[in-house]
XYZ file of C-alpha atoms in Angstrom:
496
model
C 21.347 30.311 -1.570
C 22.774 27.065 -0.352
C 24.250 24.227 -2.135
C 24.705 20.718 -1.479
C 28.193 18.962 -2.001
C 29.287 15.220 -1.725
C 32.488 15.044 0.761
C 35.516 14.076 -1.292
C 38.846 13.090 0.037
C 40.231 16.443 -0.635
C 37.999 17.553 1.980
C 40.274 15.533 4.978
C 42.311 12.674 5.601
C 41.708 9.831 7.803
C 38.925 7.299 7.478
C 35.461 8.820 7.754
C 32.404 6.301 9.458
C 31.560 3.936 7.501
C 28.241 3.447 6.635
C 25.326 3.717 9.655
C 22.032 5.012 10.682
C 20.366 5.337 13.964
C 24.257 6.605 15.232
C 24.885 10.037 17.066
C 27.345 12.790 16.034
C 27.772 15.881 18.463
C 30.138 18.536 18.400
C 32.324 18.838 20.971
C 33.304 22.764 21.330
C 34.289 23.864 18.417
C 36.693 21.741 17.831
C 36.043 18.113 16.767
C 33.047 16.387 15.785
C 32.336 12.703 17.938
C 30.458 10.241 16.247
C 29.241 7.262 17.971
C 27.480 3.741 17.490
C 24.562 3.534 14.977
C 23.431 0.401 13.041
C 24.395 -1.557 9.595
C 23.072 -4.799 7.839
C 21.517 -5.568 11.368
C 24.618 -5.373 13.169
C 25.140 -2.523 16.035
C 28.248 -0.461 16.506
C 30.088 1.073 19.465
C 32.693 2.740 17.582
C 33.954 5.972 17.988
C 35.160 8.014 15.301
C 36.211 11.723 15.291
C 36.687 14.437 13.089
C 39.540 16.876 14.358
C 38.260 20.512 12.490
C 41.375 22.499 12.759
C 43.485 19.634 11.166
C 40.816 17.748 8.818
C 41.732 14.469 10.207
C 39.036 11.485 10.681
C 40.981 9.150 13.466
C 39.465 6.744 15.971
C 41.036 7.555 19.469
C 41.966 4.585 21.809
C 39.413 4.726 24.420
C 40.195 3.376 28.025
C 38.088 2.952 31.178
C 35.002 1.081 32.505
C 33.978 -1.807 30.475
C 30.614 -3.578 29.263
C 29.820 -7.239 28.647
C 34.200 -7.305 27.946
C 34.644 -4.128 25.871
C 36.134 -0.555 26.922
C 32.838 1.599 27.129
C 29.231 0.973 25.956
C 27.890 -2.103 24.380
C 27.004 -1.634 20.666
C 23.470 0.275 20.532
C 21.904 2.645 18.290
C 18.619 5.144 18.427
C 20.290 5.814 21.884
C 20.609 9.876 22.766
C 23.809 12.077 22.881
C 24.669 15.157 24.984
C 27.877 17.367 24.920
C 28.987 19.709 27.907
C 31.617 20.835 27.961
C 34.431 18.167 26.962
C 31.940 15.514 27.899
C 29.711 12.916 25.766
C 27.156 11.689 27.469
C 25.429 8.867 26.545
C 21.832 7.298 27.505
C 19.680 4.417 25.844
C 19.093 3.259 23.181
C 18.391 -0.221 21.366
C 20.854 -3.479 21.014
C 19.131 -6.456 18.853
C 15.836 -6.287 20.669
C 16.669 -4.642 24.100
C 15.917 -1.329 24.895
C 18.678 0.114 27.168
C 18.545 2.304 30.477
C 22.596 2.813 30.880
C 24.082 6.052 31.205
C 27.880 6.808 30.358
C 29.816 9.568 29.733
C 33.251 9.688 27.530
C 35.856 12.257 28.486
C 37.285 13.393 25.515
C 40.241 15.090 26.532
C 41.374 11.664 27.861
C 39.329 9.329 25.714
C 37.955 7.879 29.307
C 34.468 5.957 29.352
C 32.919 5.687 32.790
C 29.174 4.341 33.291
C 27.375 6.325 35.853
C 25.462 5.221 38.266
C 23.150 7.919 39.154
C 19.962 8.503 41.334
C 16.489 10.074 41.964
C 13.546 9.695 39.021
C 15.673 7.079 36.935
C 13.863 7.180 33.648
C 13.203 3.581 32.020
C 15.127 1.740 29.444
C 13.879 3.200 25.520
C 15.060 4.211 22.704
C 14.220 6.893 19.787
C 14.082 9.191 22.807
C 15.600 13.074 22.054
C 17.665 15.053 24.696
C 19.154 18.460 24.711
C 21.685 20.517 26.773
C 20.384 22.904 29.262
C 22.910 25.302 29.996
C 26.444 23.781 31.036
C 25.042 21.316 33.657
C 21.675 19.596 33.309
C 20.213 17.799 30.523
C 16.366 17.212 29.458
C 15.189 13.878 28.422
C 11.999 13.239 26.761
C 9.620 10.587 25.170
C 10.750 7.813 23.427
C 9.653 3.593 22.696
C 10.093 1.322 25.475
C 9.549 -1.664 23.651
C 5.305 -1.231 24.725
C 4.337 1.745 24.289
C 5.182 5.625 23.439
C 6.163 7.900 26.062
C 5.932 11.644 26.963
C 7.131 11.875 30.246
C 10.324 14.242 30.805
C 13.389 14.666 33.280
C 15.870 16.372 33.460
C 19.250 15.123 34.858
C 22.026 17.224 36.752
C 25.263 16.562 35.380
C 27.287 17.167 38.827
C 25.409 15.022 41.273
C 24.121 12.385 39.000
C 20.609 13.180 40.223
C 17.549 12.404 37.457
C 14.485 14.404 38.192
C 11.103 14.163 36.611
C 9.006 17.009 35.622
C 5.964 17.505 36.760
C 3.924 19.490 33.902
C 0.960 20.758 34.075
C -1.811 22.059 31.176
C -1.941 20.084 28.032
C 0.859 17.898 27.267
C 1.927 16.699 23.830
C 0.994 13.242 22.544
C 4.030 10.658 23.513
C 5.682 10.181 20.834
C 9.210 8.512 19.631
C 11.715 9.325 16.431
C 10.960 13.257 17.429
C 13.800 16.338 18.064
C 14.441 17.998 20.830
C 16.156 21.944 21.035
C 17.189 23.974 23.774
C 16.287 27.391 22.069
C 17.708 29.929 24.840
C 14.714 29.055 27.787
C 12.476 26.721 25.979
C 13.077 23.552 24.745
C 11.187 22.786 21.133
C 9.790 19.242 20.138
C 8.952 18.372 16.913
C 7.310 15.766 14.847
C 7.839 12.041 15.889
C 5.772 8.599 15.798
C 3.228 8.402 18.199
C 0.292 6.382 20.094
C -0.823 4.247 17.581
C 1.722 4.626 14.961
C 0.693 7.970 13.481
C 3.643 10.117 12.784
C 3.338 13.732 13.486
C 3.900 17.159 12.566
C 3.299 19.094 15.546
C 5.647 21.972 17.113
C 5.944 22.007 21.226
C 8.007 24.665 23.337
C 8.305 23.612 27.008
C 9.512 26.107 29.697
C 10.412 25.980 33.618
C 13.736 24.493 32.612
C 15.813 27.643 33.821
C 16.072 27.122 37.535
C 16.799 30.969 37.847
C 13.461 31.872 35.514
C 11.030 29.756 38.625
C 8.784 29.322 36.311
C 6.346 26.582 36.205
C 6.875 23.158 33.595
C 4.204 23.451 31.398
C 3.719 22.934 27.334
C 2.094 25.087 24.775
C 1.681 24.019 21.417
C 3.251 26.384 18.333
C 1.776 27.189 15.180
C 3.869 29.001 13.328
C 3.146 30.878 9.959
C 5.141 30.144 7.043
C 5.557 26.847 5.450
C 5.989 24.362 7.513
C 7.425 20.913 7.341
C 5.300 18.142 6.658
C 4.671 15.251 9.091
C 8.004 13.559 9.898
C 9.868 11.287 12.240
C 13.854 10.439 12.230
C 14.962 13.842 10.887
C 17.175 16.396 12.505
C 17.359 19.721 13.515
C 20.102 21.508 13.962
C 20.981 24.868 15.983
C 22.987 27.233 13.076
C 23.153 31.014 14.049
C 19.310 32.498 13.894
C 17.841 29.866 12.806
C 16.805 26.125 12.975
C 17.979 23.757 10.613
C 15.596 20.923 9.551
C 16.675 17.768 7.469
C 15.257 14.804 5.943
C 12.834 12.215 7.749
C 10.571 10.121 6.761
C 6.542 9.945 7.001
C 3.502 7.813 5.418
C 2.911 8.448 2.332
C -0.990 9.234 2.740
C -3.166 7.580 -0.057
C 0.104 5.470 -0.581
C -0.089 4.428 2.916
C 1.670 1.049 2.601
C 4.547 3.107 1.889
C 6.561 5.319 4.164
C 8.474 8.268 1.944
C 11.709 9.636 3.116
C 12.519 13.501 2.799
C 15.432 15.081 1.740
C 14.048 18.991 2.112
C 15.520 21.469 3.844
C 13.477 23.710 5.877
C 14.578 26.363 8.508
C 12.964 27.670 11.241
C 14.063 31.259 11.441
C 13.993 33.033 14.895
C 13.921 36.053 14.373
C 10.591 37.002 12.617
C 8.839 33.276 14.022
C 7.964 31.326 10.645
C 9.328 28.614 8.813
C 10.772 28.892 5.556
C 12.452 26.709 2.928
C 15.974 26.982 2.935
C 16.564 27.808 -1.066
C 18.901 25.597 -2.878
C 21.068 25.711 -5.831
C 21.833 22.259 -6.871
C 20.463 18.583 -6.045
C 20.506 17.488 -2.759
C 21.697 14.171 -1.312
C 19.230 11.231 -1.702
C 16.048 11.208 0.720
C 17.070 9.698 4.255
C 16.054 9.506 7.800
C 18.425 8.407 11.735
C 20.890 10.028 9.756
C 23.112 12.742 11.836
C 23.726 16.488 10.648
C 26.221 19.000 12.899
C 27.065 22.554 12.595
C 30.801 22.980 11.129
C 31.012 27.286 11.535
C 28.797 28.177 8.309
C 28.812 24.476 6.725
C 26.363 21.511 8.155
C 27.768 17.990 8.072
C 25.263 15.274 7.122
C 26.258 11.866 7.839
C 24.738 8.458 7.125
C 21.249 7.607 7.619
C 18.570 4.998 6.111
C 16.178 5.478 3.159
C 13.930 2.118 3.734
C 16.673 0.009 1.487
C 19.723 1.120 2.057
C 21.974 2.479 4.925
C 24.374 5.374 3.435
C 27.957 5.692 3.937
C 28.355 9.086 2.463
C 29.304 12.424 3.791
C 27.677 15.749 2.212
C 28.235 19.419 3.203
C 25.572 21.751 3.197
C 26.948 25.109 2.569
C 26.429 28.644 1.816
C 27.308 29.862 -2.218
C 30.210 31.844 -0.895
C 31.800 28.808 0.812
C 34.816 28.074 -2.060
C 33.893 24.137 -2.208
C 30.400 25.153 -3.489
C 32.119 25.557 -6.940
C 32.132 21.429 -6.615
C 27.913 21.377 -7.019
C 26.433 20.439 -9.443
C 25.151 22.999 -12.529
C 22.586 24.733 -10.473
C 18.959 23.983 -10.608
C 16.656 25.727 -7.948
C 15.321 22.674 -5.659
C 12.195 22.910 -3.877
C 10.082 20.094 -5.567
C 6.663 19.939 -4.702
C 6.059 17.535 -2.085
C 4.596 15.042 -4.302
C 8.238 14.166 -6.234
C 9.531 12.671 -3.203
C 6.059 10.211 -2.951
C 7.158 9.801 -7.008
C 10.403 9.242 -6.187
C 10.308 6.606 -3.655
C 7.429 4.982 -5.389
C 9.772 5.014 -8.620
C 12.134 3.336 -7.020
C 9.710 0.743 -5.359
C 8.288 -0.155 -9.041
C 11.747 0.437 -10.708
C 9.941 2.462 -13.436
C 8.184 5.825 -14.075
C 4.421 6.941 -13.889
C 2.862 3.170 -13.403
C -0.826 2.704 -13.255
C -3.038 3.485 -10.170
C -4.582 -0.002 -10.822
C -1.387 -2.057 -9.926
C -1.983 -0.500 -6.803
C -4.989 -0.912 -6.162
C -4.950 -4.733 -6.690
C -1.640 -4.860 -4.772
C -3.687 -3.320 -1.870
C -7.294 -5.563 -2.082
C -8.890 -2.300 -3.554
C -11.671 -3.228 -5.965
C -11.397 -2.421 -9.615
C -14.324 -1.644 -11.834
C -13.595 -2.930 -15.256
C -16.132 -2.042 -17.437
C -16.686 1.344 -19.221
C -18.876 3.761 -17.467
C -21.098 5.009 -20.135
C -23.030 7.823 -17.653
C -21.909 9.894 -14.638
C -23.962 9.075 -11.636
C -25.774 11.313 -9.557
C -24.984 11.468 -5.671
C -27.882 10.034 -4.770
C -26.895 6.516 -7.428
C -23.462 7.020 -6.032
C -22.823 4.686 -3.204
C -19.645 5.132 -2.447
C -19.705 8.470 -2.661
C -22.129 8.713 -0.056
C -20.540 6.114 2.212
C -17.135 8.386 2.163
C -19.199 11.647 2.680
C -21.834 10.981 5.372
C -18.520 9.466 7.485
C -17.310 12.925 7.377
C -20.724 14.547 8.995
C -20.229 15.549 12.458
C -23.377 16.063 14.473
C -27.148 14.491 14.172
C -28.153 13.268 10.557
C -31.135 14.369 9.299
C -34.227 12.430 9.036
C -34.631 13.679 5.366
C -32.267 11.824 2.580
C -31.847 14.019 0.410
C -30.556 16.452 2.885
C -28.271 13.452 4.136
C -27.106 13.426 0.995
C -26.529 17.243 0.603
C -24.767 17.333 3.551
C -22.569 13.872 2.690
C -21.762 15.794 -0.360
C -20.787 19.016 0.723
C -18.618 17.430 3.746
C -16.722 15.011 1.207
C -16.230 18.306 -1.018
C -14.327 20.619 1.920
C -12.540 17.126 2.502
C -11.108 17.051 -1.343
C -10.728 20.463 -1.648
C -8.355 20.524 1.970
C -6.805 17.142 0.588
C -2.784 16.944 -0.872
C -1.551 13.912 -2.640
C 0.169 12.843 0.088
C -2.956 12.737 2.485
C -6.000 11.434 -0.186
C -6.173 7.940 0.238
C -6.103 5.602 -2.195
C -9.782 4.137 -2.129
C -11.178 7.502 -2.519
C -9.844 7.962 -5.947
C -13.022 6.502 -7.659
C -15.267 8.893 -6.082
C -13.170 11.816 -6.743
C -12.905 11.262 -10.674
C -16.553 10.626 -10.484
C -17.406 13.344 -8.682
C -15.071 15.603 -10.852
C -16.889 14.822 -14.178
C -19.821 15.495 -12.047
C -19.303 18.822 -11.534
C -18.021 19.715 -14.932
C -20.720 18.409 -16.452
C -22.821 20.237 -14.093
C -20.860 23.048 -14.057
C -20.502 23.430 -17.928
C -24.143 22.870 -19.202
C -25.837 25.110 -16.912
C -23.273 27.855 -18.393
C -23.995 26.157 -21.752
C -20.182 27.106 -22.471
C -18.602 23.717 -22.551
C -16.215 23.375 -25.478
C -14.038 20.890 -26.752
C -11.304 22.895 -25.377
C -12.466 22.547 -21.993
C -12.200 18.652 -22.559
C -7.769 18.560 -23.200
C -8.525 18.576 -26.926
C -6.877 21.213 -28.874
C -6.686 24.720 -27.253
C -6.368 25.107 -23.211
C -6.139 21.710 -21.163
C -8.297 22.780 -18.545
C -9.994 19.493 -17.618
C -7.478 16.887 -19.080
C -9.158 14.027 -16.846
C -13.486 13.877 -18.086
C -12.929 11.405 -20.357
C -11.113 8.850 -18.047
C -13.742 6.137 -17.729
C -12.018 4.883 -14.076
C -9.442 5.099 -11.550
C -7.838 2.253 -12.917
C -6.699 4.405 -15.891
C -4.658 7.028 -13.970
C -1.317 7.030 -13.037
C 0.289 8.035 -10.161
C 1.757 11.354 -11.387
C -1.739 12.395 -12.648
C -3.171 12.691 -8.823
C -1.574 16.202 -8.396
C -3.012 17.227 -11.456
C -6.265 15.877 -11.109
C -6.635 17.392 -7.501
C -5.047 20.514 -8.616
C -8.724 20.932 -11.258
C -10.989 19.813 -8.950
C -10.322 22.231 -6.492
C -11.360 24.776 -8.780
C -14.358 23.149 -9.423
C -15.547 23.511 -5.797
C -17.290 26.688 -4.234
């Protein structure tokens, strides 16, 4: 068990970061923490801000060396990548105003020294919401990220000593390009995961990539993971961070499927555990911070350090630790409640917070959106064949050669738009299909029910067992938004 726990000013002294997203915060040994740039109320930083570990002290050194457009170091940026080796930040990328930025710099931190580099070889372009990892204590691997055009998946890697950048040459499948993703050097392969991609989708996909290890000669090439256990759900701007066995994943934020006007930001913590393969939510004991995305977390020994990030609204200026129930400042948590809320709280939550009030009707959102209402009072239940829209949504689903025969068109529309529900979440059924769902639903009880000749008032939500709380709804327009779980939830039951 883990708990979650707001940084206080007991914790250190010094003056934490103030409030910023889209920054970068690397550890540097074990020793201090380096946080640098990010972005607030449209303006971009080029701070630097440390935390010293042994002594508990936030301080902002007094950097010297090269300068940029008349300050020491780089020019304020943010969605730009950091790498540590050794004493050394290096720095690539990112995005100032409008500009996507192709400068690399590296800040000696024993010295507080900034010098830009000017290196050689495969110089990758100017982007941004790229992700970069250490390999080893000399090189570091670049990949994908938004050039201000279009997504990328290309990769190089870059050799610390002689400045060289060389790009990979993969072969097999290769991943979608994709921006807003995470990149970790897990002992000879380097794991990608999630991201925004071609088109805007965002993804949920795991990559390993080997041939990295000069010593291993193997050959660059991809292969896709699909790991058992439960996985995170699509997700872009999160982090994951290296902590002992396992893989730390945090926060993000995705579409929010039927909802898709609105993106929803995460705040679950999920773990990818080494050892046995499979992902696994990390069990916690109290609340966790609010939901938030181009935030930063870093490994402290057995405590994580989440800084900042962006929910949509707001950018946050708060500091939480993430630690285990030994860890004495875990007394500070709140009075424990297991967390792990079903996925569709944080669509609740965000949409809560959108509306400023709980459980509002499906049918301000479907005028918000240009979705048709039906306001009159259904007094039958279709077949499919009277159904229209029913049989629009299912025969898009059939894959193949259509049948001459309409009925069987219709049989097969059917059965499609069925597997489609019954393989459906909130988060993915889309809001113009909720018509022909509660239609379809009172269908199949009906159906169902007489041909057992066993339908009872019970089976209706009136007094006794609530088994089908939704027959009586006479449209979509009458549900509310935390009645789509539930609603799903029976249907599913009522499909072979």
């Amino acid at each position: 068990m883990h708990h979650w726990v707001q940084a206080s000013s007991s914790d250190f002294s010094g003056t934490p970061p103030q409030a910023r997203s889209g920054h970068t915060a690397v550890n540097v040994g074990k020793s201090m923490v380096v946080v640098f740039g990010g972005l607030v109320d449209k303006k971009f930083l080029s701070d630097i801000i440390v935390y010293d570990i042994e002594n508990k002290l936030w301080f902002e050194p007094e950097c010297t060396g090269s300068e940029s457009e008349g300050q020491v170091g780089p020019t304020p940026r943010a969605f730009h990548v950091a790498i540590t080796i050794d004493c050394h930040m290096f720095i690539f990328g990112g995005r100032s105003g409008g500009k996507r930025l192709g400068d690399f710099w590296v800040l000696d931190t024993d010295i507080w020294q900034w010098s830009e580099l000017t290196s050689f070889g495969d110089l990758p372009t100017p982007r941004d919401f790229a992700a970069a990892a250490a390999i080893g204590s000399q090189k570091i691997v670049l990949c994908g990220g938004w050039d201000g055009k279009k997504w990328l998946s290309d990769v190089y890697v870059m050799d610390t000593m002689s400045l060289e950048w060389l790009e990979l040459s993969v072969s097999g499948s290769l991943p979608p390009p994709r921006c807003g993703h995470t990149a970790t050097m897990v002992e000879k392969r380097l794991l990608v995961f999630g991201g925004r991609g071609g088109g805007g989708p965002i993804m949920g996909d795991l990559w390993a990539l080997k041939g990295l290890i000069d010593e291993e000669r193997e050959t660059p090439g991809w292969t896709q993971l699909k790991l058992p256990g439960q996985a995170p759900s699509s997700r872009c701007g999160h982090t994951v961070t290296s902590g002992g066995h396992y893989l730390l994943l945090f926060g993000g934020h995705g579409t929010g499927g039927w909802l898709s006007r609105y993106d929803v930001y995460y705040n679950d913590t999920i773990i990818l555990d080494r050892v046995t393969a499979q992902w696994k939510r990390l069990p916690i004991g109290n609340e966790p911070p609010p939901p938030r995305a181009y935030h930063t977390m870093t490994c402290i020994g057995a405590r994580h350090l989440l800084i900042g990030g962006f929910d949509g609204k707001l950018t946050f200026g708060d500091l939480w630790w993430l630690v285990p129930e030994d860890d004495p400042i875990a007394k500070r948590s709140s009075v424990p409640q297991v967390v792990n809320p079903p996925e569709i709280k944080e669509s609740e939550r965000e949409l809560d917070k959108e509306r400023g009030q709980d459980g509002f009707s499906i049918v301000d959102l479907q005028q918000k959106m240009g979705i048709s209402v039906s306001s009159g009072l259904r007094l039958q239940i279709p077949e499919e064949s009277e159904d229209q829209e029913f049989v629009e949504l299912g025969t898009r689903l059939i894959e193949g050669d259509v049948v001459d025969e309409r009925a069987s068109m219709i049989q097969m529309a059917a059965q499609a738009l069925r597997q489609h529900w019954k393989q459906s979440t909130p988060r993915t059924l889309q809001l113009k299909e909720l018509g022909s769902l509660l239609r379809d639903y009172q269908r199949l009880v009906t159906r169902i029910f007489t041909t057992q000749s066993s339908l009872t008032s019970a089976d209706f939500g009136l007094p006794g067992t609530k088994t089908f709380t939704f027959y009586h709804i006479k449209s979509s327009s009458e549900l509310r938004i935390n009645d789509i779980s539930k609603l799903l939830e029976e249907y599913k039951t009522l499909v072979i």
